[in-house]
Amino acid sequence: MTAHPSRVANDLSTPNDLEAWWLPFTANRAFKQRPRMVARAKGMYYYTPEGREVIDGAAGLWCCNAGHNRDEITAAIQAQAAELDYSPAFQFGHSGGFALASRLAQLAPGDLDHAFFCNSGSEAVDTALKIALAYWNVSGQGSKTRLIGRERGYHGVGFGGISVGGIVKNRQFFGSLLAGVDHLPHTYNRAEQAFSRGEPEWGAHLADELERIVALHDASTIAAVIVEPMAGSTGVLAPPKGYLQRLRQICDKYGILLIFDEVITGFGRLGTAFAAERYGVVPDMITFAKGVNSGTVPMGGVMVRKGIHDAFMKGPDHVIELFHGYTYSGHPLACAAALAAQDIYRDEKLFERAKALEPVWADAIHGLKGLPNVLDIRTIGLVGAIDLASRPDAVGARAYEAMDRGFTEEGLMMRITGDTIALSPPLIVTEEQIGEIADKVARIIKKVA
């Protein structure tokens, strides 16, 4: 038996052995040749092991809405860890989970007044899809099993999420996925919507494609439609004016549940607690994660309308109503962090701040129009996307270089998808920092021309 060479012990701040960690959604070979390492964070900034400052133009992964290492959240996590480190959510409970569920029910629109907790956006989506299927089952309409997603949609990486999702690379390697899934067309048309600020004027009619799908499959087979109010991971596609309202009308007409995936848009990203509030639409379920505790402890969940919840509350009291859950559902540390984050959002009026800064943000990002290779720019809330022309035979290479140069040369962290740069700073961003981000992006775009 061949002996494996012993590995050098890792330095906690600057690891010298990068082999063992298989990074997610990462070009691992390129990363390990030229690693982009962070060591600490505070407020609007990350810091490299060498102490170099990097402004966070992406709120981590769309999640650190209150900024980094907020003292209030840190203190809440520390205190909770010292008091109750873990509590099982199967047949037992703890006060933090009930307090957070009540708090979120107050934030959510309409009668979305029950929270089912999990640990990520992917789990939240699969949970919502399972609740939808189970709801029709307990309601005596078990034939309603079909799920409808949308092209270019991102709903996490569970088998349910990639089945209803519509991003090809997330789907192509994993077999036939769930059966009985169909997709609405995506809502982006550059010829009609280029350089949009907020919701595009063109495209509401695309919701009527749901009528075609209903005619094809019959409403008696369709359980739910799931869409992101703003499609974030695919490149920031805002909903056309009237589109979400039309989807709600069609779902009501045919008795189909409507699920909003608000893993990105929840907790202030579009200037309201949930995007559903911005658009005046009450879906039947809302998935959330990321911003619920500003990305500090893994957490996700589903807000569920009262009628759906109550449909399960039948039969003998001692019988489990929904056979679903996770070991870490409503984890005490995640709940403590979320309650502290919700206090910050309320006390600092960060949702209102995002709404007030939206036009300032839009002016700054749209000011990049006319730079080399910029094909389109889209902004909504505190989110922006810049589409760059692809290099011949090297799709994604220009944006990858932009991301790398941004971190290593300009001190800016940003997201990319294909040849699209995506920006979504923490909601604490100042007008001066918005200008700083825009200036850095402008220099980067010129460098990768």
XYZ file of C-alpha atoms in Angstrom:
449
model
C 0.000 0.000 0.000
C 1.494 3.298 -1.075
C 1.897 5.828 1.723
C 0.444 9.261 1.097
C 2.827 12.135 1.665
C 1.989 14.065 4.786
C 0.396 17.432 4.224
C 1.750 20.657 5.615
C -0.468 21.960 8.387
C -2.529 24.919 7.211
C -1.911 28.387 8.501
C -5.351 29.642 9.556
C -4.984 33.040 7.851
C -3.008 32.141 4.712
C -3.518 28.458 3.879
C -0.567 26.885 2.119
C -2.438 23.779 0.970
C -5.334 24.574 -1.350
C -5.886 21.067 -2.675
C -8.521 19.561 -0.386
C -11.327 22.140 -0.699
C -13.400 21.621 -3.878
C -14.909 25.081 -4.175
C -18.535 25.392 -5.374
C -19.420 27.267 -8.578
C -15.716 28.019 -9.032
C -13.089 27.442 -11.708
C -11.003 25.505 -9.195
C -7.838 25.060 -11.280
C -7.673 28.751 -12.156
C -8.421 29.755 -8.568
C -5.682 27.592 -7.104
C -3.173 29.039 -9.551
C -4.173 32.578 -8.566
C -6.228 32.448 -5.338
C -8.460 35.307 -4.249
C -8.375 34.997 -0.454
C -10.248 37.005 2.173
C -9.339 37.002 5.852
C -11.812 39.305 7.576
C -14.635 41.727 6.896
C -16.228 44.806 8.438
C -18.984 47.088 7.231
C -18.699 47.540 3.468
C -15.299 45.906 3.137
C -13.441 42.613 2.967
C -9.749 42.462 3.801
C -7.170 40.127 2.297
C -4.649 38.237 4.460
C -2.161 40.991 3.573
C -4.565 43.626 4.892
C -5.636 45.025 1.514
C -9.134 46.589 1.496
C -11.743 45.241 -0.959
C -15.105 46.981 -1.222
C -17.978 44.503 -1.325
C -20.003 45.203 -4.445
C -21.961 41.948 -4.144
C -23.071 41.778 -0.471
C -21.124 38.524 -0.293
C -23.463 36.356 -2.359
C -26.437 38.748 -2.370
C -26.778 38.123 1.364
C -24.887 40.534 3.671
C -27.567 43.229 3.474
C -26.667 44.822 6.817
C -22.959 44.848 6.007
C -20.263 42.691 7.534
C -19.530 41.722 11.120
C -22.201 43.870 12.703
C -21.513 44.010 16.430
C -25.177 43.447 17.307
C -25.402 40.234 15.287
C -22.053 38.961 16.543
C -23.111 39.550 20.153
C -26.431 37.766 19.587
C -24.703 34.713 18.107
C -22.168 34.579 20.929
C -24.824 34.895 23.621
C -26.999 32.218 22.018
C -24.076 29.807 21.667
C -23.351 30.211 25.356
C -26.985 29.565 26.327
C -28.467 27.045 23.866
C -26.186 25.683 21.172
C -28.677 23.341 19.506
C -32.296 22.313 19.921
C -34.070 19.654 17.846
C -37.006 20.978 15.856
C -38.650 17.550 15.575
C -41.237 17.435 18.395
C -39.437 20.187 20.382
C -39.025 23.926 20.058
C -37.250 26.986 21.437
C -38.344 30.571 21.931
C -36.044 32.032 19.287
C -37.695 30.096 16.488
C -41.183 31.176 17.482
C -40.062 34.784 17.950
C -38.487 34.872 14.493
C -41.457 33.224 12.793
C -43.766 35.821 14.332
C -41.449 38.612 13.262
C -41.335 37.408 9.661
C -45.113 36.957 9.577
C -45.407 40.647 10.462
C -43.066 41.589 7.596
C -44.659 39.405 4.929
C -47.648 40.737 2.977
C -51.209 39.488 3.228
C -51.834 36.290 5.148
C -48.364 34.802 4.638
C -48.234 34.209 8.367
C -46.513 30.832 8.869
C -42.776 30.169 8.524
C -41.177 26.801 7.820
C -37.426 27.018 8.479
C -34.559 25.319 6.673
C -30.917 26.168 6.018
C -30.500 27.616 2.523
C -32.312 28.937 -0.500
C -31.996 25.575 -2.230
C -33.702 23.846 0.686
C -36.324 26.597 0.810
C -37.282 25.990 -2.816
C -37.486 22.218 -2.448
C -39.546 22.746 0.716
C -41.993 25.052 -1.060
C -42.400 22.609 -3.952
C -43.057 19.749 -1.530
C -45.584 21.818 0.418
C -47.363 22.625 -2.852
C -47.597 18.962 -3.848
C -48.651 17.885 -0.370
C -51.244 20.666 -0.147
C -53.111 19.437 -3.195
C -52.856 15.901 -1.892
C -54.429 16.692 1.476
C -57.017 18.842 -0.323
C -58.261 15.885 -2.349
C -56.711 17.002 -5.651
C -53.743 14.664 -5.859
C -53.682 14.866 -9.658
C -52.175 18.368 -9.377
C -48.512 17.373 -9.513
C -47.029 19.393 -12.372
C -44.602 22.205 -11.501
C -43.995 25.228 -13.729
C -40.738 27.182 -13.633
C -39.242 29.683 -16.042
C -36.377 29.753 -18.519
C -33.253 31.385 -17.054
C -34.683 30.930 -13.562
C -32.392 30.022 -10.683
C -33.943 28.171 -7.774
C -30.938 26.662 -6.061
C -29.261 23.335 -6.609
C -31.608 20.710 -5.144
C -33.207 18.355 -7.629
C -36.476 20.251 -7.312
C -34.783 23.598 -7.794
C -32.777 22.627 -10.863
C -35.851 20.948 -12.362
C -37.965 24.109 -12.212
C -34.910 26.272 -12.850
C -33.886 27.220 -16.337
C -30.116 27.755 -16.379
C -28.629 25.159 -18.702
C -25.294 24.540 -16.955
C -27.113 23.842 -13.683
C -29.215 21.144 -15.388
C -27.310 19.427 -18.174
C -25.082 17.065 -16.160
C -27.694 15.643 -13.804
C -29.954 13.379 -15.800
C -33.691 13.647 -16.389
C -34.442 15.505 -13.125
C -38.065 15.662 -11.890
C -40.772 14.539 -14.264
C -43.805 16.679 -14.955
C -42.093 20.075 -15.149
C -42.666 22.782 -17.742
C -41.238 26.282 -18.169
C -42.494 29.743 -18.976
C -40.353 31.805 -21.351
C -37.899 34.212 -19.761
C -38.766 37.903 -19.812
C -35.640 39.450 -21.362
C -35.574 41.029 -24.825
C -32.616 43.323 -25.396
C -34.124 44.916 -28.479
C -37.165 46.024 -26.461
C -35.650 46.524 -23.000
C -32.038 47.695 -23.401
C -30.705 49.984 -20.650
C -33.811 49.660 -18.487
C -34.106 51.370 -15.131
C -36.494 49.447 -12.933
C -39.276 47.427 -14.519
C -39.221 47.376 -18.338
C -42.282 48.672 -20.152
C -42.256 45.726 -22.582
C -43.002 42.128 -21.679
C -46.119 41.806 -19.488
C -47.751 39.715 -22.214
C -45.200 36.953 -21.629
C -47.176 35.943 -18.543
C -49.961 34.851 -20.886
C -47.756 31.910 -21.889
C -49.100 30.305 -18.725
C -52.477 30.110 -20.485
C -50.825 28.046 -23.242
C -49.235 25.701 -20.693
C -52.579 25.261 -18.944
C -54.215 24.453 -22.268
C -51.496 21.878 -22.972
C -51.543 20.091 -19.602
C -54.910 21.112 -18.074
C -55.155 22.973 -14.772
C -56.204 19.780 -13.000
C -52.591 18.559 -13.314
C -50.724 21.764 -12.338
C -49.718 22.275 -8.708
C -47.657 25.465 -8.730
C -45.802 28.118 -10.657
C -42.487 29.341 -9.216
C -40.680 32.487 -10.371
C -38.153 34.937 -9.018
C -39.761 38.389 -8.895
C -36.379 39.600 -10.152
C -34.276 36.913 -11.777
C -30.941 37.610 -10.111
C -28.378 34.891 -10.771
C -29.097 34.802 -14.501
C -28.102 38.462 -14.857
C -30.604 40.743 -13.066
C -33.825 40.566 -15.090
C -36.475 42.819 -13.581
C -40.106 41.838 -14.168
C -41.879 43.776 -16.909
C -44.562 46.136 -15.632
C -47.738 44.167 -14.970
C -46.112 40.753 -15.501
C -46.294 39.452 -11.922
C -49.802 40.795 -11.466
C -50.873 38.927 -14.609
C -49.314 35.691 -13.346
C -51.289 36.056 -10.116
C -54.519 36.536 -12.071
C -53.970 33.452 -14.216
C -53.026 31.317 -11.207
C -56.195 32.444 -9.426
C -58.271 31.722 -12.533
C -57.114 28.097 -12.713
C -56.500 27.283 -9.052
C -52.683 27.111 -9.280
C -50.369 28.050 -6.407
C -47.935 30.911 -7.060
C -44.530 30.786 -5.369
C -42.159 33.756 -5.301
C -38.522 32.795 -4.874
C -37.269 35.767 -2.858
C -33.974 34.281 -1.714
C -32.244 37.285 -3.338
C -34.984 39.917 -3.292
C -36.087 39.400 0.309
C -35.043 41.772 3.095
C -34.692 45.063 1.334
C -32.852 44.401 -1.907
C -35.610 46.074 -3.956
C -36.519 48.690 -1.339
C -39.206 46.713 0.496
C -39.155 43.826 2.958
C -40.168 41.473 0.145
C -40.496 42.120 -3.574
C -44.115 40.975 -3.288
C -44.769 44.225 -1.415
C -43.134 46.327 -4.143
C -45.371 44.764 -6.779
C -48.569 44.575 -4.753
C -48.873 40.814 -5.342
C -49.519 38.278 -2.585
C -48.126 34.891 -3.654
C -49.114 31.679 -1.935
C -45.579 31.067 -0.683
C -42.361 33.071 -0.453
C -38.972 31.396 -0.186
C -36.260 33.299 1.688
C -32.665 32.839 2.887
C -29.519 34.992 2.443
C -30.583 38.354 3.905
C -32.725 36.947 6.715
C -29.710 37.171 9.038
C -27.382 39.095 6.727
C -25.590 35.915 5.714
C -24.085 35.238 9.127
C -25.416 31.723 9.863
C -26.919 29.361 7.253
C -30.705 29.797 7.243
C -33.625 29.691 4.851
C -37.338 29.182 4.950
C -40.762 29.449 3.381
C -43.532 31.851 4.292
C -46.871 30.104 3.732
C -50.390 31.522 3.479
C -52.796 30.680 6.263
C -55.154 28.624 4.094
C -52.365 26.345 2.913
C -51.045 25.830 6.441
C -54.492 25.191 7.869
C -55.279 22.553 5.236
C -52.720 20.306 6.951
C -54.043 20.858 10.474
C -56.554 18.004 10.434
C -56.824 14.522 11.866
C -55.651 13.374 15.316
C -53.623 15.987 17.190
C -50.708 13.640 17.857
C -50.082 12.829 14.168
C -47.365 14.648 12.198
C -49.043 16.885 9.618
C -46.137 17.345 7.166
C -43.438 14.703 6.830
C -40.640 17.089 5.982
C -37.861 18.924 7.810
C -34.148 19.242 8.477
C -31.878 18.547 11.429
C -30.990 22.228 11.584
C -34.428 23.745 10.919
C -34.724 26.858 13.063
C -31.220 26.462 14.495
C -30.890 28.593 17.663
C -27.808 30.467 16.417
C -29.415 31.195 13.045
C -32.576 32.465 14.726
C -30.613 34.688 17.128
C -28.660 36.153 14.235
C -31.856 36.714 12.243
C -33.619 38.488 15.102
C -30.611 40.783 15.528
C -30.480 41.455 11.791
C -34.192 42.267 11.697
C -33.610 44.794 14.487
C -30.893 46.462 12.417
C -33.088 46.564 9.322
C -35.865 48.198 11.355
C -33.827 50.584 13.479
C -31.605 51.810 10.648
C -34.498 51.809 8.143
C -32.346 49.938 5.637
C -35.237 48.909 3.405
C -36.304 52.536 3.118
C -32.668 53.488 2.564
C -32.415 51.104 -0.378
C -35.522 52.655 -1.911
C -34.157 56.178 -1.493
C -30.787 55.222 -3.004
C -32.286 53.432 -6.013
C -32.155 56.453 -8.365
C -28.630 57.357 -7.196
C -27.519 53.784 -7.844
C -29.237 53.723 -11.249
C -27.546 56.958 -12.328
C -24.120 55.651 -11.315
C -24.407 52.260 -12.996
C -26.080 53.555 -16.151
C -23.250 56.089 -16.333
C -21.129 53.184 -17.594
C -23.059 53.159 -20.880
C -20.779 53.772 -23.814
C -17.727 52.052 -22.320
C -16.004 49.417 -24.501
C -18.011 46.224 -25.075
C -20.979 47.286 -22.915
C -24.057 45.834 -24.609
C -26.695 46.487 -21.954
C -27.149 47.760 -18.405
C -30.065 46.945 -16.094
C -30.808 48.326 -12.632
C -33.559 47.804 -10.082
C -33.479 48.481 -6.360
C -29.849 48.191 -5.241
C -28.979 45.708 -7.983
C -27.272 46.262 -11.292
C -26.013 44.223 -14.242
C -23.664 45.095 -17.099
C -23.627 42.799 -20.140
C -20.241 42.688 -21.862
C -19.623 41.449 -25.384
C -18.101 37.987 -25.373
C -14.688 37.349 -26.823
C -14.690 35.178 -29.957
C -14.708 31.488 -28.942
C -14.303 32.399 -25.253
C -17.703 33.071 -23.741
C -17.320 34.229 -20.141
C -13.597 34.990 -20.392
C -14.010 38.771 -20.443
C -16.206 38.879 -17.337
C -13.964 36.346 -15.557
C -10.955 38.581 -16.178
C -13.003 41.559 -14.974
C -13.864 39.759 -11.733
C -10.252 38.722 -11.179
C -8.799 42.142 -11.965
C -11.478 43.752 -9.833
C -10.345 41.841 -6.779
C -6.602 41.846 -7.339
C -6.077 45.286 -8.892
C -9.035 47.512 -8.024
C -10.087 46.226 -4.605
C -13.649 45.383 -5.668
C -15.601 42.158 -5.164
C -18.356 41.551 -7.704
C -20.373 38.677 -9.158
C -20.271 37.410 -12.720
C -22.503 35.120 -14.736
C -21.345 34.380 -18.253
C -20.185 37.750 -19.540
C -22.447 39.710 -17.218
C -21.158 41.679 -14.229
C -23.687 41.705 -11.364
C -23.564 44.223 -8.528
C -25.602 44.226 -5.296
C -23.868 46.096 -2.452
C -24.912 45.891 1.200
C -27.832 48.196 1.975
C -25.561 50.324 4.192
C -23.705 51.584 1.099
C -23.259 55.379 0.949
C -23.596 57.636 -2.085
C -19.826 58.102 -2.016
C -19.290 54.329 -2.028
C -21.731 53.932 -4.910
C -19.544 56.338 -6.845
C -16.447 54.385 -5.793
C -17.938 51.108 -7.041
C -18.956 52.667 -10.369
C -15.504 54.217 -10.867
C -13.778 50.896 -10.177
C -16.082 49.038 -12.581
C -15.411 51.634 -15.272
C -11.656 51.146 -14.966
C -12.046 47.374 -15.003
C -14.204 47.414 -18.154
C -11.546 49.489 -19.911
C -8.807 47.077 -18.779
C -10.582 44.040 -20.244
C -11.574 45.731 -23.504
